[in-house]
PDB file of C-alpha atoms in Angstrom:
ATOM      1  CA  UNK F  25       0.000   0.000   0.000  1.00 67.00           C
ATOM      2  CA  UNK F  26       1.647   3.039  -1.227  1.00 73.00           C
ATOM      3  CA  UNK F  27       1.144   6.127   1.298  1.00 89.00           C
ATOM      4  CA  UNK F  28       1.738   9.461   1.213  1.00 94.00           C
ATOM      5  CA  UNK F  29       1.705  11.452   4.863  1.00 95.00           C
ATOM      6  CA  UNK F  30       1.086  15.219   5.804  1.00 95.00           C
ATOM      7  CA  UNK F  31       0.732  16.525   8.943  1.00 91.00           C
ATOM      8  CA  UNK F  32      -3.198  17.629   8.612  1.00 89.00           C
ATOM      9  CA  UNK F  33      -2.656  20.938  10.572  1.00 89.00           C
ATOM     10  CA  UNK F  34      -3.863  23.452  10.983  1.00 94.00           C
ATOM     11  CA  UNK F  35      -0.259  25.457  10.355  1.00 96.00           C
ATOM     12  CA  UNK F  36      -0.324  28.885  11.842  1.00 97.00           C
ATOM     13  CA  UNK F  37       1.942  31.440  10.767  1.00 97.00           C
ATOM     14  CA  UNK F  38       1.860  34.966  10.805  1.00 97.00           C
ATOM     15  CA  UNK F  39       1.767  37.346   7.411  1.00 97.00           C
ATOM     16  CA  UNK F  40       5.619  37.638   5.722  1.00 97.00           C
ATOM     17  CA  UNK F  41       6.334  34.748   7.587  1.00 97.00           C
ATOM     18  CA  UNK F  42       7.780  31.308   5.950  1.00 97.00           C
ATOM     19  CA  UNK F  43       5.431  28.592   6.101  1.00 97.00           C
ATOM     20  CA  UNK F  44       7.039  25.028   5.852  1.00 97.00           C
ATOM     21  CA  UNK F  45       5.080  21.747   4.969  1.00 97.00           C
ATOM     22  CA  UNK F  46       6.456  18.616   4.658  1.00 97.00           C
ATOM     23  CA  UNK F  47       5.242  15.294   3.224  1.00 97.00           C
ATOM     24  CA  UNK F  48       6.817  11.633   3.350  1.00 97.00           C
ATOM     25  CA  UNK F  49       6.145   8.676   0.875  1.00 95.00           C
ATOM     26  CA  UNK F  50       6.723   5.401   1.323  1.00 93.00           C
ATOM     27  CA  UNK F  51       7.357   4.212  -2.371  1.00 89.00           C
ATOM     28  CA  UNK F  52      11.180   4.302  -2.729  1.00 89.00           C
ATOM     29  CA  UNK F  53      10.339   4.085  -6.357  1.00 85.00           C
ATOM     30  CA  UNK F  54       8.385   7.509  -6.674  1.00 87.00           C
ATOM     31  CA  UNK F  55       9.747   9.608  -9.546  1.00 86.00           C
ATOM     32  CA  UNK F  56       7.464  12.842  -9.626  1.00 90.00           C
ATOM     33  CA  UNK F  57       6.188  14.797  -6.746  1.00 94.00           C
ATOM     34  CA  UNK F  58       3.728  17.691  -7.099  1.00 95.00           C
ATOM     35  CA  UNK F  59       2.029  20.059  -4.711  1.00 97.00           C
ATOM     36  CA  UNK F  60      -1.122  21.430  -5.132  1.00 97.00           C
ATOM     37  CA  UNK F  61      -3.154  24.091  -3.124  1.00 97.00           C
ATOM     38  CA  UNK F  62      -7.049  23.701  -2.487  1.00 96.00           C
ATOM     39  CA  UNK F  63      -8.849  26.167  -1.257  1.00 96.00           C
ATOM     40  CA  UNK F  64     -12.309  25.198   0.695  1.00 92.00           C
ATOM     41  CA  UNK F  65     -15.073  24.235  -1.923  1.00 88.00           C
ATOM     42  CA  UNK F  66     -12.622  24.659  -4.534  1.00 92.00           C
ATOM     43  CA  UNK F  67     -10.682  21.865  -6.960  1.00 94.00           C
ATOM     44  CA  UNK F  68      -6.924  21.270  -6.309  1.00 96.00           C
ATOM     45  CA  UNK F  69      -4.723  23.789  -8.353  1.00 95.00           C
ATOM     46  CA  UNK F  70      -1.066  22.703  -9.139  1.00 94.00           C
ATOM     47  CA  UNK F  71       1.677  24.945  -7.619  1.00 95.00           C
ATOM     48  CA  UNK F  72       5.405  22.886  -7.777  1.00 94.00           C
ATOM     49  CA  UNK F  73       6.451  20.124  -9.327  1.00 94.00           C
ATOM     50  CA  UNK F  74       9.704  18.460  -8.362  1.00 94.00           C
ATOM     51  CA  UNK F  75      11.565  15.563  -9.835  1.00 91.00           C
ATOM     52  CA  UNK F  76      15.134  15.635  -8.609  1.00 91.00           C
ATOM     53  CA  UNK F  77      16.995  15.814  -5.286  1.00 94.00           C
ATOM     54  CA  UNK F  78      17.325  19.379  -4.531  1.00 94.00           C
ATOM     55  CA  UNK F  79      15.464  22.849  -4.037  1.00 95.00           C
ATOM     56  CA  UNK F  80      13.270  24.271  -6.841  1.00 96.00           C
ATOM     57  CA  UNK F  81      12.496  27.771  -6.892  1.00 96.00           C
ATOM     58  CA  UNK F  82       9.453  29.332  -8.300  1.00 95.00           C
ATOM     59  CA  UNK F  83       8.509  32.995  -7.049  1.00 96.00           C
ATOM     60  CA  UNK F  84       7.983  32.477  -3.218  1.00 97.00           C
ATOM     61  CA  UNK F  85       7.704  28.931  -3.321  1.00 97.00           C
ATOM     62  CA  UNK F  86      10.418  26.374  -3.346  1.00 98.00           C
ATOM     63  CA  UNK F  87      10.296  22.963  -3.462  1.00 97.00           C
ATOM     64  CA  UNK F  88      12.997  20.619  -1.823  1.00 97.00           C
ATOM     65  CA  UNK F  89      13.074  17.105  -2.721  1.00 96.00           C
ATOM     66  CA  UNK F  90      15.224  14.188  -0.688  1.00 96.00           C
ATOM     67  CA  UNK F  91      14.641  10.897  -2.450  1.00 94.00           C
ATOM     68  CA  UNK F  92      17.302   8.679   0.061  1.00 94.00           C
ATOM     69  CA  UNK F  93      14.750  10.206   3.141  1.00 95.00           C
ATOM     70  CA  UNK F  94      11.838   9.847   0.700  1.00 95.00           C
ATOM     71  CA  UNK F  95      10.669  13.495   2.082  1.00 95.00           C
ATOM     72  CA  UNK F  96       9.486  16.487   0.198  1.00 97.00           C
ATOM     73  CA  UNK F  97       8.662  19.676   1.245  1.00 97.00           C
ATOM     74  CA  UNK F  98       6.934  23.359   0.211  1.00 98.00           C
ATOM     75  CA  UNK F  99       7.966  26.094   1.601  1.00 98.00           C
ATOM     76  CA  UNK F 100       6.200  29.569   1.046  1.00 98.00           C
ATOM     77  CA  UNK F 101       7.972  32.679   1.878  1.00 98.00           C
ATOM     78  CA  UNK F 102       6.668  36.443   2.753  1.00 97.00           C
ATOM     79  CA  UNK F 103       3.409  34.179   3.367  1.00 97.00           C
ATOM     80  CA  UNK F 104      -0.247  36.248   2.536  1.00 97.00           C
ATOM     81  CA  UNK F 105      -3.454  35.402   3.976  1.00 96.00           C
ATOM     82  CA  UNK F 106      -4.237  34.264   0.474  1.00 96.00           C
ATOM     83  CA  UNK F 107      -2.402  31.532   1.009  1.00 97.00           C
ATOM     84  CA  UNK F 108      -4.891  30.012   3.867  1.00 97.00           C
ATOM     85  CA  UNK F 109      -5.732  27.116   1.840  1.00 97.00           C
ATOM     86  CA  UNK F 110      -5.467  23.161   2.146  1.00 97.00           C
ATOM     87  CA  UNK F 111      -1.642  22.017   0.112  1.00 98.00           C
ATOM     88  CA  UNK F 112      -1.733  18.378  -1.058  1.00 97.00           C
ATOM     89  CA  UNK F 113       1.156  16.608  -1.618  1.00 97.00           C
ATOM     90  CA  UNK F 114       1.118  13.678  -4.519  1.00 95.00           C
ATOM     91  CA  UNK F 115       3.185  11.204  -5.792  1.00 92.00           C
ATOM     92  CA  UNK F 116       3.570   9.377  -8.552  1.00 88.00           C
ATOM     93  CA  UNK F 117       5.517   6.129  -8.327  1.00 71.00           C
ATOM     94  CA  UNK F 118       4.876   4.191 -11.686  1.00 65.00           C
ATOM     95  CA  UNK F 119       6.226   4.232 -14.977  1.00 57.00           C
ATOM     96  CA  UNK F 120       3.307   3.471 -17.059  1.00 60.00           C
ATOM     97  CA  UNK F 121       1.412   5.252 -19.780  1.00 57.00           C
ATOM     98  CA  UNK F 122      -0.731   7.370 -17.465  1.00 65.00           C
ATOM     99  CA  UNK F 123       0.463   8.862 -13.958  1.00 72.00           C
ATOM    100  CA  UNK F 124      -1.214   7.514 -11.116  1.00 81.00           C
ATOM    101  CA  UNK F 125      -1.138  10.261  -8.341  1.00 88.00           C
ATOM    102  CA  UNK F 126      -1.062   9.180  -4.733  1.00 90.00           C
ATOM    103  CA  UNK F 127      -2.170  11.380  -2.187  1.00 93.00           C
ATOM    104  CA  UNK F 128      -1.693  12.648   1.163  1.00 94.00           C
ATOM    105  CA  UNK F 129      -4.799  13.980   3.020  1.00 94.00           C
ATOM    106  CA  UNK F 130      -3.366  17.935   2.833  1.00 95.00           C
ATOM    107  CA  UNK F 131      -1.927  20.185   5.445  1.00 96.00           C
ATOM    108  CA  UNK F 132      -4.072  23.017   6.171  1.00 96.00           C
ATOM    109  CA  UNK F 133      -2.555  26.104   6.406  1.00 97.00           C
ATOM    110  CA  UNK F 134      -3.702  29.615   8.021  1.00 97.00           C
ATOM    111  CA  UNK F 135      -1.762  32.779   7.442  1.00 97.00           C
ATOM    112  CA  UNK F 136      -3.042  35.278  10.370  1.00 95.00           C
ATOM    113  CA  UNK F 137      -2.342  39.190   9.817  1.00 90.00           C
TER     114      UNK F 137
ATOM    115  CA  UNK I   4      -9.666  28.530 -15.226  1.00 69.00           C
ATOM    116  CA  UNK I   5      -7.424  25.235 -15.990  1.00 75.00           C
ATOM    117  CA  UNK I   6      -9.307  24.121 -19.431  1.00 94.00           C
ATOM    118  CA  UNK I   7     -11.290  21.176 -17.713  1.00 97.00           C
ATOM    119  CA  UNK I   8     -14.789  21.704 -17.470  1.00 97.00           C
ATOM    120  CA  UNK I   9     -16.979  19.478 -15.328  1.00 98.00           C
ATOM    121  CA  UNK I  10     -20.546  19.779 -15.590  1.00 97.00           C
ATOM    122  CA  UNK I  11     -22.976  19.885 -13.572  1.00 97.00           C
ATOM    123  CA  UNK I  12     -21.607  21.755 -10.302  1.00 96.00           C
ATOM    124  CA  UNK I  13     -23.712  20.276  -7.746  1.00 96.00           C
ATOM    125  CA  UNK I  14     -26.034  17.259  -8.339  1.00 95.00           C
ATOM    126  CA  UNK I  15     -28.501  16.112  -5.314  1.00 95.00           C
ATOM    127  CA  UNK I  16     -30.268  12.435  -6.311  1.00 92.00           C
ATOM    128  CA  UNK I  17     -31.554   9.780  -4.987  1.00 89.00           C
ATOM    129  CA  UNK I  18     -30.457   6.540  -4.444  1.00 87.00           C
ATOM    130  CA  UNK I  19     -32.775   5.102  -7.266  1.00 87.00           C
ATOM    131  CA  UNK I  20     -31.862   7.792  -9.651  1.00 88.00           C
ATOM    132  CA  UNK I  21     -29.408   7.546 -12.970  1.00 93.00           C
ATOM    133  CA  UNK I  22     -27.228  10.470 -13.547  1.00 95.00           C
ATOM    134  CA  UNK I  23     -24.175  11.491 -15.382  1.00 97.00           C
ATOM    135  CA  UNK I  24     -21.142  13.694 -14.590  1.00 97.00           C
ATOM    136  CA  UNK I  25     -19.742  15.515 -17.654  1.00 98.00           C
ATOM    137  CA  UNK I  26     -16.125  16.006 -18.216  1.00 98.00           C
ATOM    138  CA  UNK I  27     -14.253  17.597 -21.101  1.00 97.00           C
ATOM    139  CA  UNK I  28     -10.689  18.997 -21.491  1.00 97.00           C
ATOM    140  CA  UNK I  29      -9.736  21.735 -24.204  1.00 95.00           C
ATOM    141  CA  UNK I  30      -5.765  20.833 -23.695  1.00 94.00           C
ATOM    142  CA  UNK I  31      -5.022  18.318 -26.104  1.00 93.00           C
ATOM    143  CA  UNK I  32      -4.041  15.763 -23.398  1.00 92.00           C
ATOM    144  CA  UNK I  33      -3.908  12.287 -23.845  1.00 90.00           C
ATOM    145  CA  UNK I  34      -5.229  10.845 -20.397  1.00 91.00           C
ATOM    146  CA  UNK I  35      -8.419  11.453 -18.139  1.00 93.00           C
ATOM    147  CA  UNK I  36      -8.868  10.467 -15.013  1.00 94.00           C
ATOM    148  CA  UNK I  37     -11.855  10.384 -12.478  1.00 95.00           C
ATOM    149  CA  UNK I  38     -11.123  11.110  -8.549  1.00 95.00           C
ATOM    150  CA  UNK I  39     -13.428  10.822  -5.759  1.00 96.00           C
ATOM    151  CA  UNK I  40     -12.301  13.099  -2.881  1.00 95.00           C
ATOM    152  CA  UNK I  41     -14.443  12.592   0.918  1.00 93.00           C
ATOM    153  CA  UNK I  42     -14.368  15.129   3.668  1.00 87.00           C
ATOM    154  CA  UNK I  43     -11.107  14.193   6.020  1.00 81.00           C
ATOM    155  CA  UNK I  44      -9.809  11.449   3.191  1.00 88.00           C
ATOM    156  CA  UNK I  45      -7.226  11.759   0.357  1.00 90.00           C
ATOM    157  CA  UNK I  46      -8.231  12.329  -2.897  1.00 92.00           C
ATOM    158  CA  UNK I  47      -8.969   8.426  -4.415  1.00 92.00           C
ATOM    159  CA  UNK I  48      -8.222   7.695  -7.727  1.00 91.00           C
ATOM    160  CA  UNK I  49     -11.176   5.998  -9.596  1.00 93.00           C
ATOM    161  CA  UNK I  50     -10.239   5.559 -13.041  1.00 92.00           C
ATOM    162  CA  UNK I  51      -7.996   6.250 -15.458  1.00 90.00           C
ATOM    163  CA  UNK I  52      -8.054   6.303 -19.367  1.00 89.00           C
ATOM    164  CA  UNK I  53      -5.401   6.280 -21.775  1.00 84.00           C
ATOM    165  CA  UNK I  54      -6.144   7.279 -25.075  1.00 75.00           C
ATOM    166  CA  UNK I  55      -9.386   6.425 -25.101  1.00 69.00           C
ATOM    167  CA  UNK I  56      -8.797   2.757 -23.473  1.00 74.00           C
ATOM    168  CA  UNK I  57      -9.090   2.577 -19.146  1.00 74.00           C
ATOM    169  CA  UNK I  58      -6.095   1.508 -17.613  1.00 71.00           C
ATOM    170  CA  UNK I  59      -6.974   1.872 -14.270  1.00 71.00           C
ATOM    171  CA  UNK I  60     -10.253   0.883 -11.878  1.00 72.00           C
ATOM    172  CA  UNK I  61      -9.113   0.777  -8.819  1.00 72.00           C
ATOM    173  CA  UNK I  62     -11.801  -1.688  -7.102  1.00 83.00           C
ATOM    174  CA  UNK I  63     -14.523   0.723  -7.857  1.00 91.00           C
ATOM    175  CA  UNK I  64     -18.017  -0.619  -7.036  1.00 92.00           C
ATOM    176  CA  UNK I  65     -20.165  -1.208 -10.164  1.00 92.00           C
ATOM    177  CA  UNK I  66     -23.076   1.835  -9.606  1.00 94.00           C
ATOM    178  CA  UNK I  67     -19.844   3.920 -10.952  1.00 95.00           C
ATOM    179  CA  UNK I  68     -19.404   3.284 -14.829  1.00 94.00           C
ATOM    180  CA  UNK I  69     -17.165   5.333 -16.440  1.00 94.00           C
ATOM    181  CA  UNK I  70     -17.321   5.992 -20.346  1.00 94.00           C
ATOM    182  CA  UNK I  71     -14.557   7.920 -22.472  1.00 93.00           C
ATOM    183  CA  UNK I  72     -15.515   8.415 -26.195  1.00 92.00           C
ATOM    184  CA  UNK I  73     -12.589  10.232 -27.271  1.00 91.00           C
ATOM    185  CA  UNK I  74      -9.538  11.878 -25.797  1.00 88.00           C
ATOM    186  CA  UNK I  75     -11.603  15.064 -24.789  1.00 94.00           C
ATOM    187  CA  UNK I  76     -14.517  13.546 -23.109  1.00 96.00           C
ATOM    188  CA  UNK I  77     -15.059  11.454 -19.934  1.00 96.00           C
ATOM    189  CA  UNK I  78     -18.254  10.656 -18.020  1.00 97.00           C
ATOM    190  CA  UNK I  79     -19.230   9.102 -14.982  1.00 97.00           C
ATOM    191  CA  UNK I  80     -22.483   7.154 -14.928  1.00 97.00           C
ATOM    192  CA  UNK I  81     -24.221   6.817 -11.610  1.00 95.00           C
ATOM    193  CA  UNK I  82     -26.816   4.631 -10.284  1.00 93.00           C
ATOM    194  CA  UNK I  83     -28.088   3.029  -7.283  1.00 93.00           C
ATOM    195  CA  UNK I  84     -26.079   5.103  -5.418  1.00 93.00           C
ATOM    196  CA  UNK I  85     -25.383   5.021  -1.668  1.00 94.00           C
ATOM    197  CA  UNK I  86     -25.442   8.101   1.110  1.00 93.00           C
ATOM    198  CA  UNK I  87     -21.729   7.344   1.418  1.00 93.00           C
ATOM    199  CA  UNK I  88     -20.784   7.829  -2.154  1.00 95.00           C
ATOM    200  CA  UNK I  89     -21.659  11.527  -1.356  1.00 96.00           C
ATOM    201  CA  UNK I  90     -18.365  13.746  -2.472  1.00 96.00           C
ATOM    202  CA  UNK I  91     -16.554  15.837  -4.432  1.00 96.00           C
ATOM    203  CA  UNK I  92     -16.061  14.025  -7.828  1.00 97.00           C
ATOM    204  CA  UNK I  93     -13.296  15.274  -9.701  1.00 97.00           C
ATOM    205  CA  UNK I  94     -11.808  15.362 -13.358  1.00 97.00           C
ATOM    206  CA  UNK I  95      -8.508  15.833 -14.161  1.00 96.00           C
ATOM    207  CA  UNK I  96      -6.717  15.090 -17.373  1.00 94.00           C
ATOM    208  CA  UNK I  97      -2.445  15.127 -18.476  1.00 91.00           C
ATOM    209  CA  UNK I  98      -0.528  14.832 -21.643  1.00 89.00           C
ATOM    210  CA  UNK I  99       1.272  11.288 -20.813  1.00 82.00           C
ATOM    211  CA  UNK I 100       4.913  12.107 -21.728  1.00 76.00           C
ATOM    212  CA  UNK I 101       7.191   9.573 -19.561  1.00 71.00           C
ATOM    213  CA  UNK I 102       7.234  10.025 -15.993  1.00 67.00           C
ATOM    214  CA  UNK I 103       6.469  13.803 -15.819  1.00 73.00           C
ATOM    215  CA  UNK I 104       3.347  14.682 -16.884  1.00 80.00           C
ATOM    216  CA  UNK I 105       1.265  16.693 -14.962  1.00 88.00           C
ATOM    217  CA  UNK I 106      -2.500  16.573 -14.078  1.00 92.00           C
ATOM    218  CA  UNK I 107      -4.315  19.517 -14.220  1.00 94.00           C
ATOM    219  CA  UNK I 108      -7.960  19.488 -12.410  1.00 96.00           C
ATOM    220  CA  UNK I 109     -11.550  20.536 -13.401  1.00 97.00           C
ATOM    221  CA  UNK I 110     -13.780  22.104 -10.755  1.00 96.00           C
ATOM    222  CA  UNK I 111     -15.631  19.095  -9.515  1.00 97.00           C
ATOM    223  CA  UNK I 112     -18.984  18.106  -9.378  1.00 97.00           C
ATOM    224  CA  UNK I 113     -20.462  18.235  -5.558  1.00 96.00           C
ATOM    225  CA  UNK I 114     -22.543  14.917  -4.873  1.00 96.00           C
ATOM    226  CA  UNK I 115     -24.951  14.837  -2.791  1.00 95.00           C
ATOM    227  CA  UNK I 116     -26.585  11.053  -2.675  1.00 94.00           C
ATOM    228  CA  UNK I 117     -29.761  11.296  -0.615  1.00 92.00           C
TER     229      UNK I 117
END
C-alpha cells in the first residue's frame, strides 16, 4: 500500500512569515512529486512540481526534494493570507502510460495578519 | 480557469436515480482520469483512461461506470447510489509524456446522494 503522509494541521503562521510543509512517501520508487493548493469548496490547483533531489524555486515557493529520506517539502515565503488554503502533496511512483497520483490527506494552512 | 470543465456543479439524487457527470478537457491531453475526494480522506483515484482505453479501476463498485468516447470527453455514470458515495467528484486530465506529466484538475462536481 503506497502512502503518502502530511501533517493535517492546521499550520499557523503569521503574514511575511515562511510557512514550511512537509510530506513523506513510502514508495522508494516515486519519480514525480507535485504540490497542489485547495482552497475550501474549490478543486486542487497545481503549484510545484519536483523531480530531482534538490530545491526548486518558483517565485515564493520552493520545493525541496530528498529521495534517500523519501521526504518532500513546500515552503512559502513572505506568506499572505491568500495563502490560507489546504496544500496536497502527490506522488507518482509508476512508470506506465498514465500517472497515477497518490495522495496525502493535505496540510491546512492559516496565514493570520 | 485550468481548461477542464466538469458539468454539472452540484447534483442532489436519490439513491434510485441515474445520472451522469460531464467532463471535457480543451488541452489536447492524452489521459483522463476520475477522482473521488471525501471530507477528512485523500483524494482516491477511480479511473484512469489512456487514449481512449481505461487503464486503471481501482476496485470501484459497479453503480460507478465510467465511459470515455474520445480523448476530450469522460463521463461518470451513476446509479443506485449510496449516502456514502456523497463527495466531491473530480476530473482531471495530463498529456502522458514519460514520468512527468502533470495533471491539471476541473472544478468538480459536488454529490450529494440522498
Amino acid at each position: 500500500q503506497k502512502e503518502v503522509e502530511q501533517n493535517s494541521g492546521p499550520l499557523s503562521v503569521p503574514e511575511g512569515a515562511i510557512a514550511s510543509l512537509n510530506c513523506t512517501y513510502s514508495d522508494r520508487g516515486s519519480q514525480s512529486f507535485f504540490w497542489y493548493r485547495q482552497y475550501s469548496g474549490k478543486s486542487p490547483e497545481l503549484i510545484m512540481s519536483i523531480y530531482s533531489n534538490g530545491d526548486k524555486e518558483d517565485g515564493r515557493f520552493t520545493a525541496q526534494l530528498n529521495k534517500a529520506s523519501q521526504y518532500v517539502s513546500l515552503l512559502i515565503r513572505d506568506s499572505q493570507p491568500s495563502d490560507s488554503a489546504t496544500y496536497l502533496c502527490a506522488v507518482r511512483g509508476d512508470t506506465g502510460t498514465a500517472s497515477k497520483l497518490t495522495f496525502g490527506t493535505g496540510t491546512r494552512l492559516q496565514v493570520t495578519l | 480557469e485550468t481548461g477542464v470543465t466538469q458539468t454539472p456543479r452540484h447534483l442532489v439524487m436519490g439513491m434510485t436515480n441515474k445520472k451522469s457527470l460531464k467532463c471535457e478537457q480543451h488541452l489536447g491531453h492524452n489521459a483522463m482520469y476520475w477522482y473521488k475526494q471525501s471530507a477528512k480522506k485523500p483524494l482516491e483515484l477511480m479511473f484512469v483512461y489512456n487514449f481512449k482505453e481505461q487503464t486503471e479501476n481501482n476496485s470501484v463498485p459497479s453503480r460507478f461506470s465510467p465511459e470515455c468516447p474520445n480523448s476530450s470527453h469522460l463521463f461518470l455514470h451513476l446509479h443506485t447510489l449510496q449516502p456514502e458515495d456523497s463527495a466531491l467528484y473530480l476530473c482531471a486530465s495530463s498529456q502522458v509524456q514519460g514520468w512527468t506529466d502533470t495533471q491539471y484538475f476541473g472544478p468538480g462536481t459536488r454529490l450529494t446522494v440522498l
